[in-house]
């Protein structure tokens, strides 16, 4: 479901496919584990074809931790965040 990579102080999380209510539990475990590590967490969401409100909640919660931020996102992710009023977690480069 995901691809991770770690540099000196930054970890990259890049899930593939979907994050819906059906994948939310596994995604939550992955994010929780990664957020317990030292350093920052980059969310690369450009490989997601679909995200629902459960997935958006996970992403927004991770960003609210202050240690995670979105670095890339598919149009589906951007649309979902916007439609739910959560576009403030997007970097300015993705807010068009």
CSV table of N, CA and C in Angstrom, one decimal:
chain,number,residue,atom,x,y,z
A,1,UNK,N,0.8,-1.2,0.0
A,1,UNK,CA,0.0,0.0,0.0
A,1,UNK,C,0.9,1.3,0.0
A,2,UNK,N,2.0,1.2,0.6
A,2,UNK,CA,2.8,2.4,0.6
A,2,UNK,C,4.3,2.2,0.3
A,3,UNK,N,4.9,3.2,0.0
A,3,UNK,CA,6.4,3.2,-0.2
A,3,UNK,C,6.9,4.2,0.8
A,4,UNK,N,8.0,3.8,1.5
A,4,UNK,CA,8.6,4.8,2.4
A,4,UNK,C,10.1,4.9,2.1
A,5,UNK,N,10.6,6.0,2.4
A,5,UNK,CA,12.1,6.2,2.3
A,5,UNK,C,12.5,7.2,3.4
A,6,UNK,N,13.7,7.1,3.8
A,6,UNK,CA,14.2,7.9,4.9
A,6,UNK,C,15.5,8.6,4.5
A,7,UNK,N,15.6,9.9,4.7
A,7,UNK,CA,16.9,10.5,4.6
A,7,UNK,C,17.3,10.8,6.0
A,8,UNK,N,18.2,11.7,6.2
A,8,UNK,CA,18.8,11.9,7.5
A,8,UNK,C,17.7,12.3,8.6
A,9,UNK,N,16.9,13.2,8.3
A,9,UNK,CA,15.9,13.6,9.2
A,9,UNK,C,14.5,13.7,8.7
A,10,UNK,N,14.3,13.2,7.5
A,10,UNK,CA,13.0,13.2,6.8
A,10,UNK,C,12.6,11.9,6.4
A,11,UNK,N,11.3,11.5,6.6
A,11,UNK,CA,10.8,10.3,6.1
A,11,UNK,C,9.7,10.6,5.1
A,12,UNK,N,9.7,9.8,4.0
A,12,UNK,CA,8.7,10.0,2.9
A,12,UNK,C,7.7,8.9,3.0
A,13,UNK,N,6.4,9.3,2.9
A,13,UNK,CA,5.3,8.3,2.9
A,13,UNK,C,4.6,8.5,1.6
A,14,UNK,N,4.5,7.5,0.8
A,14,UNK,CA,3.9,7.6,-0.6
A,14,UNK,C,2.9,6.4,-0.8
A,15,UNK,N,1.7,6.5,-0.3
A,15,UNK,CA,0.7,5.4,-0.5
A,15,UNK,C,0.3,5.3,-2.0
A,16,UNK,N,-0.1,4.1,-2.3
A,16,UNK,CA,-0.6,3.9,-3.7
A,16,UNK,C,-2.0,3.5,-3.7
A,17,UNK,N,-2.8,3.8,-4.8
A,17,UNK,CA,-4.1,3.3,-4.9
A,17,UNK,C,-5.1,4.2,-4.2
A,18,UNK,N,-5.7,3.7,-3.2
A,18,UNK,CA,-6.8,4.4,-2.5
A,18,UNK,C,-6.6,4.5,-1.0
A,19,UNK,N,-7.1,5.5,-0.4
A,19,UNK,CA,-7.3,5.5,1.1
A,19,UNK,C,-8.7,5.9,1.3
A,20,UNK,N,-9.5,4.8,1.6
A,20,UNK,CA,-10.9,5.0,1.9
A,20,UNK,C,-11.1,4.3,3.2
A,21,UNK,N,-12.4,4.3,3.7
A,21,UNK,CA,-12.7,3.7,4.9
A,21,UNK,C,-12.1,2.2,5.0
A,22,UNK,N,-12.0,1.6,3.9
A,22,UNK,CA,-11.6,0.2,3.9
A,22,UNK,C,-10.0,0.1,4.1
A,23,UNK,N,-9.3,1.1,3.7
A,23,UNK,CA,-7.8,1.1,3.9
A,23,UNK,C,-7.4,2.0,5.1
A,24,UNK,N,-8.4,2.7,5.7
A,24,UNK,CA,-8.0,3.7,6.8
A,24,UNK,C,-7.3,3.1,7.9
A,25,UNK,N,-7.7,1.9,8.4
A,25,UNK,CA,-7.0,1.3,9.5
A,25,UNK,C,-5.5,1.0,9.3
A,26,UNK,N,-5.2,0.4,8.1
A,26,UNK,CA,-3.8,0.2,7.8
A,26,UNK,C,-3.1,1.5,7.6
A,27,UNK,N,-3.7,2.4,6.9
A,27,UNK,CA,-3.0,3.7,6.7
A,27,UNK,C,-2.7,4.4,8.1
A,28,UNK,N,-3.7,4.3,9.0
A,28,UNK,CA,-3.5,4.9,10.3
A,28,UNK,C,-2.4,4.3,11.0
A,29,UNK,N,-2.2,3.0,11.0
A,29,UNK,CA,-1.1,2.3,11.6
A,29,UNK,C,0.2,2.7,11.0
A,30,UNK,N,0.3,2.8,9.7
A,30,UNK,CA,1.5,3.3,9.0
A,30,UNK,C,1.9,4.7,9.4
A,31,UNK,N,0.9,5.6,9.4
A,31,UNK,CA,1.2,7.0,9.8
A,31,UNK,C,1.6,7.1,11.2
A,32,UNK,N,0.9,6.4,12.1
A,32,UNK,CA,1.2,6.4,13.5
A,32,UNK,C,2.7,6.0,13.8
A,33,UNK,N,3.1,4.9,13.1
A,33,UNK,CA,4.4,4.4,13.2
A,33,UNK,C,5.4,5.4,12.7
A,34,UNK,N,5.2,6.0,11.6
A,34,UNK,CA,6.1,7.0,11.0
A,34,UNK,C,6.2,8.2,11.8
A,35,UNK,N,5.1,8.7,12.4
A,35,UNK,CA,5.1,9.9,13.2
A,35,UNK,C,5.8,9.7,14.6
A,36,UNK,N,5.9,8.4,15.0
A,36,UNK,CA,6.6,8.2,16.2
A,36,UNK,C,8.2,8.2,16.0
A,37,UNK,N,8.6,8.2,14.8
A,37,UNK,CA,10.0,8.3,14.5
A,37,UNK,C,10.5,9.8,14.6
A,38,UNK,N,11.8,9.9,14.7
A,38,UNK,CA,12.3,11.3,14.8
A,38,UNK,C,12.2,11.9,13.4
A,39,UNK,N,12.2,13.2,13.4
A,39,UNK,CA,12.3,14.0,12.1
A,39,UNK,C,10.9,14.3,11.6
A,40,UNK,N,10.9,14.8,10.3
A,40,UNK,CA,9.7,15.2,9.7
A,40,UNK,C,9.2,14.1,8.7
A,41,UNK,N,8.0,14.2,8.4
A,41,UNK,CA,7.3,13.3,7.5
A,41,UNK,C,6.8,14.0,6.3
A,42,UNK,N,7.2,13.6,5.1
A,42,UNK,CA,6.7,14.2,3.9
A,42,UNK,C,5.6,13.2,3.3
A,43,UNK,N,4.5,13.8,3.0
A,43,UNK,CA,3.4,13.0,2.5
A,43,UNK,C,3.4,13.3,1.0
A,44,UNK,N,3.6,12.2,0.2
A,44,UNK,CA,3.6,12.3,-1.2
A,44,UNK,C,2.3,11.5,-1.7
A,45,UNK,N,1.3,12.2,-2.0
A,45,UNK,CA,0.0,11.6,-2.2
A,45,UNK,C,-0.4,11.6,-3.7
A,46,UNK,N,0.6,11.8,-4.6
A,46,UNK,CA,0.4,11.8,-6.0
A,46,UNK,C,0.0,10.5,-6.7
A,47,UNK,N,0.2,9.4,-5.9
A,47,UNK,CA,-0.1,8.1,-6.5
A,47,UNK,C,-1.5,7.6,-6.0
A,48,UNK,N,-2.2,8.4,-5.3
A,48,UNK,CA,-3.6,8.0,-4.9
A,48,UNK,C,-4.6,8.3,-5.9
A,49,UNK,N,-5.3,7.3,-6.3
A,49,UNK,CA,-6.4,7.5,-7.3
A,49,UNK,C,-7.7,7.9,-6.6
A,50,UNK,N,-7.8,7.6,-5.3
A,50,UNK,CA,-9.1,8.0,-4.6
A,50,UNK,C,-8.8,8.1,-3.1
A,51,UNK,N,-9.5,9.1,-2.5
A,51,UNK,CA,-9.4,9.3,-1.0
A,51,UNK,C,-10.8,9.8,-0.6
A,52,UNK,N,-11.3,9.2,0.5
A,52,UNK,CA,-12.6,9.6,1.0
A,52,UNK,C,-12.4,10.4,2.3
A,53,UNK,N,-13.5,10.6,3.0
A,53,UNK,CA,-13.4,11.5,4.2
A,53,UNK,C,-12.5,10.8,5.3
A,54,UNK,N,-12.5,9.5,5.3
A,54,UNK,CA,-11.7,8.8,6.3
A,54,UNK,C,-10.2,9.0,6.0
A,55,UNK,N,-9.8,9.0,4.7
A,55,UNK,CA,-8.5,9.3,4.3
A,55,UNK,C,-8.1,10.7,4.5
A,56,UNK,N,-9.0,11.6,4.2
A,56,UNK,CA,-8.7,13.0,4.4
A,56,UNK,C,-8.5,13.3,5.9
A,57,UNK,N,-9.3,12.7,6.8
A,57,UNK,CA,-9.1,12.8,8.2
A,57,UNK,C,-7.7,12.4,8.7
A,58,UNK,N,-7.2,11.3,8.1
A,58,UNK,CA,-5.9,10.9,8.5
A,58,UNK,C,-4.8,11.8,8.0
A,59,UNK,N,-5.0,12.3,6.8
A,59,UNK,CA,-4.0,13.3,6.3
A,59,UNK,C,-4.0,14.6,7.1
A,60,UNK,N,-5.2,15.1,7.3
A,60,UNK,CA,-5.3,16.4,8.1
A,60,UNK,C,-4.8,16.2,9.5
A,61,UNK,N,-5.0,15.1,10.1
A,61,UNK,CA,-4.5,14.8,11.5
A,61,UNK,C,-3.0,14.7,11.5
A,62,UNK,N,-2.4,14.1,10.5
A,62,UNK,CA,-1.0,14.0,10.4
A,62,UNK,C,-0.4,15.4,10.2
A,63,UNK,N,-1.0,16.2,9.4
A,63,UNK,CA,-0.5,17.5,9.2
A,63,UNK,C,-0.6,18.4,10.4
A,64,UNK,N,-1.7,18.2,11.2
A,64,UNK,CA,-1.9,18.9,12.4
A,64,UNK,C,-0.9,18.6,13.5
A,65,UNK,N,-0.2,17.5,13.3
A,65,UNK,CA,0.8,17.1,14.3
A,65,UNK,C,2.0,18.1,14.3
A,66,UNK,N,2.1,18.8,13.2
A,66,UNK,CA,3.2,19.8,13.0
A,66,UNK,C,4.5,19.1,12.5
A,67,UNK,N,4.5,17.8,12.3
A,67,UNK,CA,5.7,17.1,11.8
A,67,UNK,C,5.5,16.5,10.4
A,68,UNK,N,4.3,16.6,9.9
A,68,UNK,CA,4.0,16.1,8.6
A,68,UNK,C,3.5,17.2,7.7
A,69,UNK,N,3.8,17.1,6.4
A,69,UNK,CA,3.3,18.0,5.4
A,69,UNK,C,3.2,17.4,4.1
A,70,UNK,N,2.2,17.9,3.3
A,70,UNK,CA,2.0,17.3,2.0
A,70,UNK,C,3.0,17.9,1.0
A,71,UNK,N,3.6,17.1,0.2
A,71,UNK,CA,4.6,17.6,-0.8
A,71,UNK,C,4.1,17.4,-2.2
A,72,UNK,N,3.2,16.4,-2.4
A,72,UNK,CA,2.6,16.3,-3.7
A,72,UNK,C,1.3,15.6,-3.5
A,73,UNK,N,0.4,15.8,-4.4
A,73,UNK,CA,-1.0,15.3,-4.3
A,73,UNK,C,-1.6,15.1,-5.7
A,74,UNK,N,-2.4,14.1,-5.9
A,74,UNK,CA,-3.1,13.9,-7.1
A,74,UNK,C,-4.3,14.9,-7.2
A,75,UNK,N,-4.8,15.0,-8.3
A,75,UNK,CA,-6.0,15.9,-8.5
A,75,UNK,C,-7.2,15.4,-7.6
A,76,UNK,N,-7.3,14.1,-7.5
A,76,UNK,CA,-8.4,13.6,-6.6
A,76,UNK,C,-8.2,13.9,-5.2
A,77,UNK,N,-7.0,13.9,-4.7
A,77,UNK,CA,-6.7,14.3,-3.3
A,77,UNK,C,-7.0,15.8,-3.1
A,78,UNK,N,-6.5,16.6,-4.0
A,78,UNK,CA,-6.7,18.0,-4.0
A,78,UNK,C,-8.2,18.3,-4.0
A,79,UNK,N,-8.9,17.7,-4.9
A,79,UNK,CA,-10.4,18.0,-4.9
A,79,UNK,C,-11.1,17.5,-3.6
A,80,UNK,N,-10.7,16.4,-3.1
A,80,UNK,CA,-11.3,15.9,-1.8
A,80,UNK,C,-11.0,16.9,-0.7
A,81,UNK,N,-9.8,17.4,-0.6
A,81,UNK,CA,-9.4,18.3,0.5
A,81,UNK,C,-10.2,19.6,0.3
A,82,UNK,N,-10.3,20.1,-0.9
A,82,UNK,CA,-11.0,21.3,-1.2
A,82,UNK,C,-12.5,21.2,-0.8
A,83,UNK,N,-13.1,20.1,-1.3
A,83,UNK,CA,-14.6,19.9,-1.1
A,83,UNK,C,-14.9,19.8,0.4
A,84,UNK,N,-14.0,19.3,1.2
A,84,UNK,CA,-14.2,19.2,2.6
A,84,UNK,C,-13.7,20.4,3.4
A,85,UNK,N,-13.3,21.4,2.7
A,85,UNK,CA,-12.8,22.6,3.4
A,85,UNK,C,-11.5,22.5,4.1
A,86,UNK,N,-10.7,21.5,3.6
A,86,UNK,CA,-9.4,21.3,4.3
A,86,UNK,C,-8.2,21.7,3.4
A,87,UNK,N,-8.4,22.6,2.5
A,87,UNK,CA,-7.3,22.9,1.5
A,87,UNK,C,-6.2,23.6,2.2
A,88,UNK,N,-6.4,24.1,3.5
A,88,UNK,CA,-5.3,24.8,4.2
A,88,UNK,C,-4.1,23.9,4.5
A,89,UNK,N,-4.3,22.5,4.4
A,89,UNK,CA,-3.1,21.6,4.6
A,89,UNK,C,-2.3,21.5,3.4
A,90,UNK,N,-2.8,22.0,2.2
A,90,UNK,CA,-2.0,21.9,1.0
A,90,UNK,C,-0.9,23.0,1.0
A,91,UNK,N,0.2,22.7,0.4
A,91,UNK,CA,1.2,23.7,0.3
A,91,UNK,C,0.7,24.7,-0.8
A,92,UNK,N,1.2,25.9,-0.7
A,92,UNK,CA,0.8,27.0,-1.5
A,92,UNK,C,0.9,26.6,-3.0
A,93,UNK,N,1.9,25.9,-3.3
A,93,UNK,CA,2.2,25.5,-4.7
A,93,UNK,C,1.0,24.6,-5.3
A,94,UNK,N,0.2,24.0,-4.5
A,94,UNK,CA,-0.9,23.1,-4.9
A,94,UNK,C,-2.2,23.8,-4.8
A,95,UNK,N,-2.2,25.0,-4.2
A,95,UNK,CA,-3.5,25.8,-4.0
A,95,UNK,C,-3.7,26.7,-5.2
A,96,UNK,N,-4.3,26.2,-6.2
A,96,UNK,CA,-4.5,27.1,-7.4
A,96,UNK,C,-5.9,27.5,-7.6
